[in-house]
């Protein structure tokens, strides 16, 4: 074993792991494109200041940062894409056609303690729709997420998009006695409740203006789930005459996109981040054991924070580590996603061996995936086994003439050099 | 304009630039795979020590490095892939099937002054073949490079693979009076000669043991180019009875792979790096104005340097910046590589507008790239123009019924909802 190891919390992608990684990237890309999103990317590092705009000084300890330019500027490896996206949108705000529909699949680094579902380097699918402030935009982004989950083979019984809405929760908090200037504190409390004792929660809620009976009511409201497409249920439970207008409008759009059955309202979903402004959502396994598979929401004030014009926006992120764990648990990682050779070329005699590279080159030049044997044996049986092990569709056996063997059917026939490429479908 | 800019020497990839970037990545990938290479990748940062193994302390000032783990460990954003590759091979040396044929397309960062062809963040195609010490392996790697150049639309008149061989040059240096222990210095002098005055070069060469007449001879040998496939010419020029055996064996293999016409021998190619051991090569535009488009060579001692077993190896790297400049100059960047929508869906009446998202969702779920209009206008003429601007193949006009318009032929017909997906090829 070599002395120097890879850094803690990072991964080496050997061919088998890379094939899955690449497969996942291509699924993310395919689903994004068919949903009308355009791919973008930014630098692997940015100025440290860019990351403080949204997250404050608190983010710095989680970053891999470094000082350059004669000590005058701090930079950091990107821990997320949103600040880069906001910078890019702000820089070209006037020339970009609206709505802006962007996706990317970048890698990020965070200086966290590695644990299940969390590594120091990971990849994340980001999907953002900017320039539209409508429940239809929210639903289209959530549809894209569901379209991907279904593409992976996941079902609506296995995963759910849990949706809340900041304004709706804020309205409920108001009815429970929380004044407007304490609503953000209440969101943070809601976000932290799973890590608190009931006593601590009651005390903290009391400090926000809720009496004990209302704290209990608040807890109940946040714990209950309401299926999308049945807002009456939710309204009754919240003792309202009718469902909040924001949820009703979103509910209609989720139905129009045909994904109501994949979604449920869960007012306990907060997405701790202070910058969300309306709809927020997370994807969870229905058993609830893993971390959120994806999370996002509306962030209508963020582009302004980066000196851009007022720009409504909604988006989400999905990390590769939690998703891969989930797909693995559900048996949804395909067996072998390594590229499959069209042909495996070898010589049946020493005289023929000089022809192998030329024939292989001809096939490759025609766009065919062609491998060749590097062995000196001329034992056709052994070489055919190598061809099978390589998962090749055909073996090309070079002797005095050329024999083409279909490795699926076992069929074998002589073929002229000039027609070989065509016979292989090149 | 926002206050915070992107770091100097990095790029923002907006959709048009990203489409080309992605197109290039896919070309690199496609050519690698059809040549039998398997994709790998490693972490975006490694321990700083890993980069010193091959390059010494001198590399440190060119890196973006940072100290972590309570100040105990230095890391650096990767400036190249070879150390990671060597580490990965060394770690699994016993279990990896041979030959190892790997490629990757990672991004690298170097703290250099940005200039034409050199940025602080760039992407590079790396192709490596390990475990075979044969001219056939050298030729296969060079074939892969040529296969890619041809895939880009470049011709053998526009670019050449310039090949040298360390052992051959070393032998010539010996004949010119350079003792064995000064050969590496002579390689470095050769590499630096374009930046030196003739006087300084003559003096430096003299210090290596060459008298002035031999310096001139050395200069001539290194300046002259010899087409592959005509080694007699080279032998005569070098006053040898026959061509050096190493070059003769490689020449035969280049011909077997059918790429002799893309190659020429140029003994002035050195590839400054001390770790190359045999064949070295670079791709240059024949006009010679740009930097090398790609470079590589044999590095048979490197895996041992990383505590792996003795492992012969050959590989090359090609950066995206110089290549893109070259393809741009030659008019070989495709006009529009943005993904093209299959369908553009819009409503011809307010009544129909509620159906648009459901129809679009149905098409996307079937794998079709479907866009929809976000406008409130119902002016079919204007909306058809939007569909054309989006480069959609078909417009789906939703009114009382559905009309499908082929935007290439202008043909238009009514279609049932149930057959729409099929009509669009989904």
mmCIF file of N, CA and C in Angstrom, chain A residues 374, chain B residues 85 89 93 96-102 128-134 137-138 141 298-300 303 309-315:
data_model
loop_
_atom_site.group_PDB
_atom_site.id
_atom_site.type_symbol
_atom_site.label_atom_id
_atom_site.label_comp_id
_atom_site.label_asym_id
_atom_site.label_seq_id
_atom_site.Cartn_x
_atom_site.Cartn_y
_atom_site.Cartn_z
ATOM 1 N N UNK A 374 -4.596 -8.545 -25.734
ATOM 2 C CA UNK A 374 -3.182 -8.212 -25.620
ATOM 3 C C UNK A 374 -2.358 -9.461 -25.324
ATOM 4 N N UNK B 85 -3.750 9.220 -10.270
ATOM 5 C CA UNK B 85 -3.745 7.953 -11.008
ATOM 6 C C UNK B 85 -2.701 7.003 -10.433
ATOM 7 N N UNK B 89 -3.590 3.437 -8.786
ATOM 8 C CA UNK B 89 -3.026 2.199 -9.332
ATOM 9 C C UNK B 89 -2.220 1.480 -8.248
ATOM 10 N N UNK B 93 -2.958 -2.265 -7.000
ATOM 11 C CA UNK B 93 -2.090 -2.847 -8.029
ATOM 12 C C UNK B 93 -2.325 -4.337 -8.228
ATOM 13 N N UNK B 96 -6.170 -5.108 -9.913
ATOM 14 C CA UNK B 96 -6.608 -4.528 -11.190
ATOM 15 C C UNK B 96 -6.173 -5.414 -12.358
ATOM 16 N N UNK B 97 -7.113 -5.809 -13.242
ATOM 17 C CA UNK B 97 -6.723 -6.587 -14.421
ATOM 18 C C UNK B 97 -5.826 -5.751 -15.334
ATOM 19 N N UNK B 98 -4.827 -6.407 -15.940
ATOM 20 C CA UNK B 98 -3.885 -5.706 -16.819
ATOM 21 C C UNK B 98 -4.198 -6.043 -18.278
ATOM 22 N N UNK B 99 -3.926 -5.198 -19.244
ATOM 23 C CA UNK B 99 -3.465 -3.834 -19.014
ATOM 24 C C UNK B 99 -4.575 -2.964 -18.424
ATOM 25 N N UNK B 100 -4.170 -1.945 -17.690
ATOM 26 C CA UNK B 100 -5.096 -0.952 -17.179
ATOM 27 C C UNK B 100 -5.241 0.119 -18.247
ATOM 28 N N UNK B 101 -6.466 0.324 -18.718
ATOM 29 C CA UNK B 101 -6.696 1.365 -19.727
ATOM 30 C C UNK B 101 -7.709 2.339 -19.144
ATOM 31 N N UNK B 102 -7.235 3.470 -18.686
ATOM 32 C CA UNK B 102 -8.098 4.437 -18.005
ATOM 33 C C UNK B 102 -8.119 5.781 -18.731
ATOM 34 N N UNK B 128 -4.509 6.914 -20.283
ATOM 35 C CA UNK B 128 -3.337 6.175 -19.816
ATOM 36 C C UNK B 128 -3.504 4.680 -20.024
ATOM 37 N N UNK B 129 -2.429 4.066 -20.458
ATOM 38 C CA UNK B 129 -2.413 2.615 -20.655
ATOM 39 C C UNK B 129 -1.242 2.070 -19.833
ATOM 40 N N UNK B 130 -1.553 1.267 -18.827
ATOM 41 C CA UNK B 130 -0.516 0.772 -17.914
ATOM 42 C C UNK B 130 -0.431 -0.749 -17.956
ATOM 43 N N UNK B 131 0.782 -1.239 -17.771
ATOM 44 C CA UNK B 131 0.964 -2.680 -17.690
ATOM 45 C C UNK B 131 1.507 -3.286 -18.962
ATOM 46 N N UNK B 132 1.712 -2.490 -19.988
ATOM 47 C CA UNK B 132 2.287 -2.971 -21.244
ATOM 48 C C UNK B 132 3.478 -2.100 -21.622
ATOM 49 N N UNK B 133 4.600 -2.766 -21.878
ATOM 50 C CA UNK B 133 5.787 -2.033 -22.291
ATOM 51 C C UNK B 133 6.083 -2.420 -23.726
ATOM 52 N N UNK B 134 5.320 -1.888 -24.670
ATOM 53 C CA UNK B 134 5.505 -2.286 -26.062
ATOM 54 C C UNK B 134 5.203 -1.112 -26.981
ATOM 55 N N UNK B 137 1.561 -0.603 -27.587
ATOM 56 C CA UNK B 137 0.824 0.182 -26.593
ATOM 57 C C UNK B 137 0.998 1.673 -26.875
ATOM 58 N N UNK B 138 2.242 2.065 -27.193
ATOM 59 C CA UNK B 138 2.498 3.465 -27.536
ATOM 60 C C UNK B 138 1.619 3.879 -28.720
ATOM 61 N N UNK B 141 -2.140 4.271 -27.896
ATOM 62 C CA UNK B 141 -2.435 5.535 -27.196
ATOM 63 C C UNK B 141 -2.405 6.707 -28.187
ATOM 64 N N UNK B 298 5.844 7.996 -22.335
ATOM 65 C CA UNK B 298 5.997 6.797 -21.510
ATOM 66 C C UNK B 298 6.631 7.168 -20.180
ATOM 67 N N UNK B 299 6.094 6.618 -19.094
ATOM 68 C CA UNK B 299 6.608 6.938 -17.754
ATOM 69 C C UNK B 299 6.669 5.653 -16.936
ATOM 70 N N UNK B 300 7.644 4.807 -17.287
ATOM 71 C CA UNK B 300 7.708 3.450 -16.736
ATOM 72 C C UNK B 300 8.134 3.379 -15.269
ATOM 73 N N UNK B 303 4.974 4.681 -11.247
ATOM 74 C CA UNK B 303 4.131 3.990 -10.270
ATOM 75 C C UNK B 303 4.971 3.538 -9.070
ATOM 76 N N UNK B 309 4.014 -1.352 -7.499
ATOM 77 C CA UNK B 309 4.959 -2.274 -8.138
ATOM 78 C C UNK B 309 5.448 -1.699 -9.474
ATOM 79 N N UNK B 310 6.589 -2.193 -9.978
ATOM 80 C CA UNK B 310 7.068 -1.719 -11.286
ATOM 81 C C UNK B 310 5.956 -1.885 -12.322
ATOM 82 N N UNK B 311 5.577 -0.813 -13.005
ATOM 83 C CA UNK B 311 4.438 -0.845 -13.922
ATOM 84 C C UNK B 311 4.728 0.050 -15.125
ATOM 85 N N UNK B 312 4.993 -0.559 -16.285
ATOM 86 C CA UNK B 312 5.190 0.282 -17.464
ATOM 87 C C UNK B 312 3.906 1.055 -17.781
ATOM 88 N N UNK B 313 4.040 2.241 -18.329
ATOM 89 C CA UNK B 313 2.861 3.073 -18.542
ATOM 90 C C UNK B 313 3.116 4.119 -19.609
ATOM 91 N N UNK B 314 2.054 4.449 -20.338
ATOM 92 C CA UNK B 314 2.134 5.556 -21.298
ATOM 93 C C UNK B 314 0.793 6.289 -21.285
ATOM 94 N N UNK B 315 0.841 7.596 -21.464
ATOM 95 C CA UNK B 315 -0.402 8.352 -21.443
ATOM 96 C C UNK B 315 -0.199 9.747 -21.974
#
